[in-house]
Short mmCIF file of C-alpha atoms in Angstrom, two decimals:
data_model
loop_
_atom_site.label_atom_id
_atom_site.label_comp_id
_atom_site.label_asym_id
_atom_site.label_seq_id
_atom_site.Cartn_x
_atom_site.Cartn_y
_atom_site.Cartn_z
CA UNK A 1 0.09 -0.23 0.05
CA UNK A 2 1.58 3.68 -1.10
CA UNK A 3 1.24 5.84 1.93
CA UNK A 4 1.77 9.61 1.01
CA UNK A 5 3.69 11.94 2.68
CA UNK A 6 1.19 14.63 3.42
CA UNK A 7 -2.44 13.95 4.40
CA UNK A 8 -5.68 16.64 4.13
CA UNK A 9 -7.55 16.64 8.20
CA UNK A 10 -9.71 18.86 9.71
CA UNK A 11 -8.34 20.39 12.79
CA UNK A 12 -10.19 22.97 15.47
CA UNK A 13 -7.80 26.21 16.05
CA UNK A 14 -10.57 28.15 18.87
CA UNK A 15 -13.65 26.36 20.75
CA UNK A 16 -16.60 26.76 19.17
CA UNK A 17 -14.71 27.62 15.30
CA UNK A 18 -15.21 25.92 12.62
CA UNK A 19 -13.12 23.05 12.02
CA UNK A 20 -10.22 23.85 8.88
CA UNK A 21 -9.16 21.37 6.30
CA UNK A 22 -4.82 21.41 6.23
CA UNK A 23 -2.62 19.91 4.87
CA UNK A 24 -0.55 17.95 7.49
CA UNK A 25 2.51 15.30 7.51
CA UNK A 26 1.23 11.94 7.45
CA UNK A 27 1.96 10.59 10.87
CA UNK A 28 4.32 7.19 11.55
CA UNK A 29 3.76 4.38 13.79
CA UNK A 30 5.63 3.43 16.75
CA UNK A 31 6.80 0.44 17.40
CA UNK A 32 3.91 -1.03 19.15
CA UNK A 33 1.44 1.02 16.83
CA UNK A 34 -0.95 0.91 13.61
CA UNK A 35 -1.19 3.53 10.97
CA UNK A 36 -4.84 3.23 9.48
CA UNK A 37 -6.49 4.73 6.65
CA UNK A 38 -9.53 6.21 7.63
CA UNK A 39 -12.34 5.16 5.77
CA UNK A 40 -15.59 6.85 8.28
CA UNK A 41 -15.18 8.38 11.41
CA UNK A 42 -18.68 8.40 13.28
CA UNK A 43 -19.93 12.07 14.35
CA UNK A 44 -20.51 12.22 18.16
CA UNK A 45 -24.99 13.50 18.01
CA UNK A 46 -24.43 16.70 20.08
CA UNK A 47 -20.81 17.45 18.39
CA UNK A 48 -21.41 20.86 17.27
CA UNK A 49 -22.78 21.95 20.64
CA UNK A 50 -20.44 20.39 22.65
CA UNK A 51 -17.19 21.99 20.55
CA UNK A 52 -19.12 25.35 21.01
CA UNK A 53 -19.71 25.03 24.76
CA UNK A 54 -17.13 23.47 25.74
CA UNK A 55 -15.64 25.03 29.00
CA UNK A 56 -19.82 25.34 30.23
CA UNK A 57 -20.79 21.94 29.88
CA UNK A 58 -16.76 20.09 30.76
CA UNK A 59 -15.14 22.38 32.39
CA UNK A 60 -13.18 19.62 34.40
CA UNK A 61 -12.29 17.54 31.19
CA UNK A 62 -9.32 18.73 29.01
CA UNK A 63 -9.27 19.20 25.31
CA UNK A 64 -6.28 18.55 23.34
CA UNK A 65 -3.95 21.66 22.83
CA UNK A 66 -5.04 23.42 19.34
CA UNK A 67 -5.26 23.53 16.65
CA UNK A 68 -6.02 19.55 16.89
CA UNK A 69 -7.62 16.92 14.43
CA UNK A 70 -10.91 15.41 16.45
CA UNK A 71 -12.63 12.40 15.36
CA UNK A 72 -13.64 9.96 18.17
CA UNK A 73 -15.17 7.02 16.26
CA UNK A 74 -12.69 5.89 13.57
CA UNK A 75 -12.85 2.83 11.03
CA UNK A 76 -10.59 1.98 8.14
CA UNK A 77 -7.70 -0.25 6.92
CA UNK A 78 -4.28 -0.83 8.20
CA UNK A 79 -1.95 1.10 6.05
CA UNK A 80 1.32 -0.25 8.09
CA UNK A 81 2.25 -1.38 11.29
CA UNK A 82 5.19 -0.86 13.68
CA UNK A 83 7.94 -3.38 13.83
CA UNK A 84 6.87 -4.95 17.07
CA UNK A 85 3.30 -5.81 15.91
CA UNK A 86 2.67 -8.95 14.91
CA UNK A 87 -0.83 -9.84 15.13
CA UNK A 88 -2.34 -7.27 12.14
CA UNK A 89 -1.29 -6.40 8.66
CA UNK A 90 -1.82 -3.88 5.76
CA UNK A 91 -5.33 -4.19 4.55
CA UNK A 92 -7.07 -5.68 7.77
CA UNK A 93 -10.62 -3.88 8.27
CA UNK A 94 -10.38 -2.56 11.90
CA UNK A 95 -12.20 -0.10 13.94
CA UNK A 96 -10.09 2.08 16.72
CA UNK A 97 -11.18 2.57 20.09
CA UNK A 98 -10.31 6.25 21.03
CA UNK A 99 -9.49 4.88 24.64
CA UNK A 100 -5.48 5.75 25.81
CA UNK A 101 -4.05 5.16 29.12
CA UNK A 102 -0.37 5.36 30.06
CA UNK A 103 -0.43 1.49 30.02
CA UNK A 104 2.14 1.42 33.29
CA UNK A 105 0.37 2.46 35.67
CA UNK A 106 -0.84 0.18 38.89
CA UNK A 107 -4.60 0.67 37.61
CA UNK A 108 -3.59 0.06 33.89
CA UNK A 109 -1.49 -3.31 35.20
CA UNK A 110 -5.01 -4.67 36.60
CA UNK A 111 -6.99 -3.94 33.33
CA UNK A 112 -9.07 -0.76 34.58
CA UNK A 113 -7.43 1.75 32.55
CA UNK A 114 -10.40 4.03 32.86
CA UNK A 115 -8.96 4.74 36.07
CA UNK A 116 -5.58 5.91 35.18
CA UNK A 117 -5.20 9.49 35.67
CA UNK A 118 -3.85 10.01 32.06
CA UNK A 119 -7.22 8.05 30.39
CA UNK A 120 -8.12 10.55 27.21
CA UNK A 121 -10.11 9.43 24.13
CA UNK A 122 -8.21 9.99 21.27
CA UNK A 123 -9.38 12.73 19.17
CA UNK A 124 -11.53 14.09 21.80
CA UNK A 125 -11.22 15.11 25.26
CA UNK A 126 -9.02 13.87 28.17
CA UNK A 127 -10.52 12.92 31.59
CA UNK A 128 -7.83 15.25 33.91
CA UNK A 129 -5.05 17.28 33.44
CA UNK A 130 -2.69 14.39 32.98
CA UNK A 131 -4.35 13.75 29.98
CA UNK A 132 -1.98 16.19 27.87
CA UNK A 133 0.33 13.38 27.99
CA UNK A 134 -1.28 10.78 26.11
CA UNK A 135 -2.47 13.81 23.50
CA UNK A 136 1.19 13.92 22.97
CA UNK A 137 1.49 10.37 22.56
CA UNK A 138 -1.57 10.63 20.28
CA UNK A 139 -2.73 13.79 19.31
CA UNK A 140 -4.52 13.20 16.13
CA UNK A 141 -8.16 11.87 15.53
CA UNK A 142 -10.05 10.49 12.77
CA UNK A 143 -11.30 13.32 11.10
CA UNK A 144 -8.41 12.77 8.89
CA UNK A 145 -7.05 10.38 6.16
CA UNK A 146 -4.91 8.91 8.56
CA UNK A 147 -4.38 8.43 12.08
CA UNK A 148 -1.98 6.09 14.45
CA UNK A 149 -3.22 4.14 17.22
CA UNK A 150 -1.48 1.65 19.37
CA UNK A 151 -2.12 -1.74 18.27
CA UNK A 152 -3.79 -2.79 21.57
CA UNK A 153 -6.91 -0.39 20.49
CA UNK A 154 -7.47 -2.35 17.18
CA UNK A 155 -10.62 -4.25 16.64
CA UNK A 156 -11.21 -6.32 13.39
CA UNK A 157 -14.66 -6.07 11.81
CA UNK A 158 -16.10 -8.59 9.82
CA UNK A 159 -16.68 -8.65 6.18
CA UNK A 160 -19.90 -8.02 6.67
CA UNK A 161 -19.82 -4.59 8.75
CA UNK A 162 -19.53 -1.79 6.66
CA UNK A 163 -17.06 0.99 7.78
CA UNK A 164 -20.20 3.00 8.38
CA UNK A 165 -21.63 0.70 10.70
CA UNK A 166 -18.47 0.37 12.30
CA UNK A 167 -17.84 3.90 13.07
CA UNK A 168 -20.89 3.56 15.49
CA UNK A 169 -19.05 1.30 17.86
CA UNK A 170 -18.52 3.24 19.94
CA UNK A 171 -21.91 4.46 21.17
CA UNK A 172 -22.93 0.90 20.60
CA UNK A 173 -20.41 -0.22 22.66
CA UNK A 174 -21.30 2.58 25.75
CA UNK A 175 -24.30 0.44 25.82
CA UNK A 176 -22.97 -3.27 25.90
CA UNK A 177 -20.34 -2.26 28.16
CA UNK A 178 -23.14 -1.05 30.27
CA UNK A 179 -25.09 -4.25 29.69
CA UNK A 180 -22.05 -6.61 30.87
CA UNK A 181 -21.59 -4.51 34.17
CA UNK A 182 -25.18 -5.64 35.23
CA UNK A 183 -24.77 -9.28 33.94
CA UNK A 184 -27.80 -8.71 31.74
CA UNK A 185 -28.57 -12.22 29.89
CA UNK A 186 -31.31 -14.61 30.10
CA UNK A 187 -34.69 -14.22 32.37
CA UNK A 188 -33.35 -10.79 32.91
CA UNK A 189 -35.98 -7.53 32.74
CA UNK A 190 -33.84 -4.77 31.88
CA UNK A 191 -35.25 -0.72 31.49
CA UNK A 192 -33.73 1.63 29.25
CA UNK A 193 -34.34 5.76 29.65
CA UNK A 194 -34.16 6.82 26.35
CA UNK A 195 -34.35 3.81 23.87
CA UNK A 196 -35.09 5.77 21.02
CA UNK A 197 -31.65 7.61 21.23
CA UNK A 198 -28.29 7.15 19.50
CA UNK A 199 -27.08 5.09 23.13
CA UNK A 200 -30.60 4.18 24.10
CA UNK A 201 -30.69 2.04 20.41
CA UNK A 202 -27.72 0.23 21.31
CA UNK A 203 -29.07 -1.34 24.59
CA UNK A 204 -31.77 -2.76 22.90
CA UNK A 205 -29.86 -4.39 20.14
CA UNK A 206 -27.72 -5.86 22.24
CA UNK A 207 -29.89 -6.83 24.95
CA UNK A 208 -31.89 -8.41 22.28
CA UNK A 209 -28.70 -10.65 21.23
CA UNK A 210 -27.12 -11.20 24.73
CA UNK A 211 -30.57 -13.09 25.33
CA UNK A 212 -32.62 -10.40 27.88
CA UNK A 213 -36.13 -11.90 28.71
CA UNK A 214 -37.76 -7.77 28.79
CA UNK A 215 -36.34 -4.68 27.60
CA UNK A 216 -38.59 -1.95 28.89
CA UNK A 217 -37.90 1.38 26.84
CA UNK A 218 -38.75 4.98 27.81
CA UNK A 219 -38.67 8.05 25.27
CA UNK A 220 -41.20 10.92 24.59
CA UNK A 221 -41.08 10.65 20.64
CA UNK A 222 -44.07 7.55 20.45
CA UNK A 223 -42.94 7.14 16.96
CA UNK A 224 -40.20 6.21 17.38
CA UNK A 225 -40.95 4.61 20.31
CA UNK A 226 -42.93 2.31 18.41
CA UNK A 227 -40.35 1.67 15.98
CA UNK A 228 -38.05 0.30 18.73
CA UNK A 229 -40.67 -2.33 19.66
CA UNK A 230 -40.91 -3.55 16.41
CA UNK A 231 -37.36 -4.84 16.62
CA UNK A 232 -38.96 -7.48 18.63
CA UNK A 233 -42.78 -7.13 19.45
CA UNK A 234 -42.78 -9.74 21.98
CA UNK A 235 -39.51 -8.95 24.09
CA UNK A 236 -39.72 -4.73 24.03
CA UNK A 237 -42.32 -2.97 25.74
CA UNK A 238 -42.25 0.88 25.74
CA UNK A 239 -43.33 3.95 27.03
CA UNK A 240 -43.79 7.64 26.63
CA UNK A 241 -42.57 10.13 29.38
CA UNK A 242 -45.49 12.12 28.43
CA UNK A 243 -48.21 9.33 30.19
CA UNK A 244 -47.20 9.12 33.24
CA UNK A 245 -44.80 7.59 35.78
CA UNK A 246 -41.78 5.47 34.46
CA UNK A 247 -41.86 3.42 38.22
CA UNK A 248 -45.72 2.20 37.45
CA UNK A 249 -44.89 1.02 33.96
CA UNK A 250 -41.39 -1.05 35.30
CA UNK A 251 -43.85 -2.11 37.40
CA UNK A 252 -46.55 -3.32 35.72
CA UNK A 253 -44.51 -5.53 33.85
CA UNK A 254 -42.52 -7.22 36.38
CA UNK A 255 -45.82 -8.09 38.55
CA UNK A 256 -44.85 -5.58 41.44
CA UNK A 257 -41.18 -6.48 42.01
CA UNK A 258 -39.39 -3.90 39.79
CA UNK A 259 -36.61 -4.23 36.87
CA UNK A 260 -33.31 -6.13 37.32
CA UNK A 261 -31.09 -3.70 35.63
CA UNK A 262 -31.61 0.16 34.91
CA UNK A 263 -29.66 2.36 32.21
CA UNK A 264 -29.99 5.55 32.10
CA UNK A 265 -29.18 7.16 28.66
CA UNK A 266 -31.11 11.02 28.75
CA UNK A 267 -28.07 13.61 28.05
CA UNK A 268 -27.56 16.12 30.17
CA UNK A 269 -30.46 17.85 29.09
CA UNK A 270 -32.19 15.16 30.49
CA UNK A 271 -34.78 15.31 32.93
CA UNK A 272 -33.75 14.58 36.81
CA UNK A 273 -37.44 13.29 37.80
CA UNK A 274 -37.17 10.68 35.08
CA UNK A 275 -33.45 9.54 36.38
CA UNK A 276 -35.57 9.00 39.64
CA UNK A 277 -38.00 6.96 38.62
CA UNK A 278 -35.72 4.58 37.38
CA UNK A 279 -33.91 3.97 40.22
CA UNK A 280 -37.63 3.15 41.88
CA UNK A 281 -37.68 0.84 39.18
CA UNK A 282 -35.00 -1.36 40.30
CA UNK A 283 -36.02 -4.63 41.87
CA UNK A 284 -34.39 -5.57 45.28
CA UNK A 285 -30.54 -6.06 44.30
CA UNK A 286 -30.92 -4.71 41.20
CA UNK A 287 -28.63 -2.18 39.01
CA UNK A 288 -28.24 1.05 37.50
CA UNK A 289 -25.78 2.42 35.32
CA UNK A 290 -25.41 5.65 34.06
CA UNK A 291 -24.01 6.43 30.64
CA UNK A 292 -25.52 9.54 28.92
CA UNK A 293 -24.54 12.13 31.70
CA UNK A 294 -27.57 13.54 32.69
CA UNK A 295 -26.20 16.82 34.33
CA UNK A 296 -26.34 18.77 37.83
CA UNK A 297 -27.06 17.29 40.73
CA UNK A 298 -29.39 14.61 41.42
CA UNK A 299 -31.26 14.29 44.48
CA UNK A 300 -30.61 10.13 45.30
CA UNK A 301 -32.11 8.52 48.19
CA UNK A 302 -29.19 6.62 49.26
CA UNK A 303 -30.93 4.83 52.61
CA UNK A 304 -33.39 3.62 49.88
CA UNK A 305 -30.70 1.89 47.56
CA UNK A 306 -28.80 0.62 50.93
CA UNK A 307 -31.59 -0.70 52.18
CA UNK A 308 -32.86 -2.43 48.78
CA UNK A 309 -29.30 -3.50 48.55
CA UNK A 310 -29.10 -1.45 45.00
CA UNK A 311 -26.30 -0.29 43.26
CA UNK A 312 -25.94 2.83 40.84
CA UNK A 313 -22.80 2.77 38.78
CA UNK A 314 -21.20 5.87 36.32
CA UNK A 315 -19.91 3.81 32.87
CA UNK A 316 -18.37 6.59 30.87
CA UNK A 317 -15.24 4.41 29.36
CA UNK A 318 -16.96 3.95 25.83
CA UNK A 319 -15.69 0.27 25.89
CA UNK A 320 -13.09 -1.87 26.35
CA UNK A 321 -11.18 -3.16 22.68
CA UNK A 322 -12.18 -6.45 24.33
CA UNK A 323 -15.53 -5.63 24.60
CA UNK A 324 -15.21 -3.84 20.83
CA UNK A 325 -14.16 -7.34 19.50
CA UNK A 326 -16.84 -8.71 21.31
CA UNK A 327 -19.76 -6.86 19.37
CA UNK A 328 -17.47 -7.50 16.34
CA UNK A 329 -17.90 -10.78 16.13
CA UNK A 330 -21.13 -11.01 17.42
CA UNK A 331 -21.89 -8.96 13.78
CA UNK A 332 -19.82 -11.45 12.13
CA UNK A 333 -21.46 -14.78 13.35
CA UNK A 334 -25.13 -13.15 12.33
CA UNK A 335 -26.43 -12.63 16.04
CA UNK A 336 -26.35 -8.83 15.64
CA UNK A 337 -27.61 -7.39 12.61
CA UNK A 338 -26.55 -3.41 11.95
CA UNK A 339 -28.64 -3.09 8.96
CA UNK A 340 -30.93 -0.41 10.77
CA UNK A 341 -28.74 2.10 10.88
CA UNK A 342 -29.44 4.77 8.49
CA UNK A 343 -25.84 6.15 7.91
CA UNK A 344 -25.56 9.32 6.04
CA UNK A 345 -22.04 9.60 4.74
CA UNK A 346 -20.35 13.02 4.28
CA UNK A 347 -16.90 13.69 2.72
CA UNK A 348 -14.14 15.48 5.10
CA UNK A 349 -14.87 18.83 2.82
CA UNK A 350 -18.34 19.02 4.35
CA UNK A 351 -17.20 18.36 8.02
CA UNK A 352 -18.89 21.48 9.18
CA UNK A 353 -22.19 21.45 7.63
CA UNK A 354 -22.59 17.46 8.71
CA UNK A 355 -21.91 18.63 12.14
CA UNK A 356 -24.48 21.36 12.52
CA UNK A 357 -26.82 19.64 10.30
CA UNK A 358 -26.91 16.68 13.01
CA UNK A 359 -30.20 17.91 15.08
CA UNK A 360 -32.21 16.38 11.68
CA UNK A 361 -31.91 12.86 12.94
CA UNK A 362 -34.34 10.00 13.08
CA UNK A 363 -33.49 9.46 16.49
CA UNK A 364 -31.02 6.92 17.00
CA UNK A 365 -31.34 4.59 13.85
CA UNK A 366 -29.64 7.36 12.44
CA UNK A 367 -26.00 7.08 11.82
CA UNK A 368 -23.93 10.05 10.80
CA UNK A 369 -19.97 9.68 9.38
CA UNK A 370 -17.23 11.39 7.90
CA UNK A 371 -15.59 9.76 4.84
CA UNK A 372 -11.80 10.94 4.72
#
């Protein structure tokens, strides 16, 4: 494969400013790295608002030094590998897990990379001021023709998964990782707040594949909710939060016991009361996981959680590379079908209009990608 000396990338120079297409030197992989020719890069649904209002929404999460190449969920083909990479070769079809950690602290050594103080999302943001070293090691995201990532971040994708679908693995993986945290499986009933959104639809797709007995989904848009129910009419029940109590809905479908697990996919603008209703829907010993990043102090009855032996997790690690490979293998085997995703592709030259136009979407079914 011929690798050019230079490449085109979209870089942000100021927070809230438009991304500029620029010619940069094509990066070279280190000994344990892989150079990926990007075929598709997923766009975070609220990326426009996030980049414009970063210091207001996430003041504690630093951006990479500007100007920076963003792009959180890249998929493409391996163009070159470092001299100590033996399990990958040029031409392999891959997804790049954006999670980066130092690899050598006590948390990394025991596999808990999200707890690393250097943890960052390549092409997006860091989780503390210590992420600056990580950005220095891996500065470029997927809104470019080529990018470098560690071989440990690479997920092989099957032939029946196109690059646009692979570029959605981060959001799908956030839900999949949450389902694994609650040990979701046969016999379980899982409540998903915001099931028709970008995160929620992943919980529906992979919850079904993992054998969850019943999925209870909430949202606002009744038409979208019915489309979700149509994925598995005998296993999915839906409820609009405009029609009453989420807790009452959950109790009705669990004979008054409550759900085994609750996944909250509501974003920063979500209603706190809807989140609290989800907690009230848990059975004794049930587990709640927040993956939507609902914002602000939420009033929670901790005494009730204690008395009922319940747990509440925050899970924002996107996904591990191992989880990404599991998901790709599920698609490869036919257990999961991602054809329901409505991929809309844009060339890199249209990146700014694509980001600003994402608000007009078909709920979680829409899948926006940039194809450098």
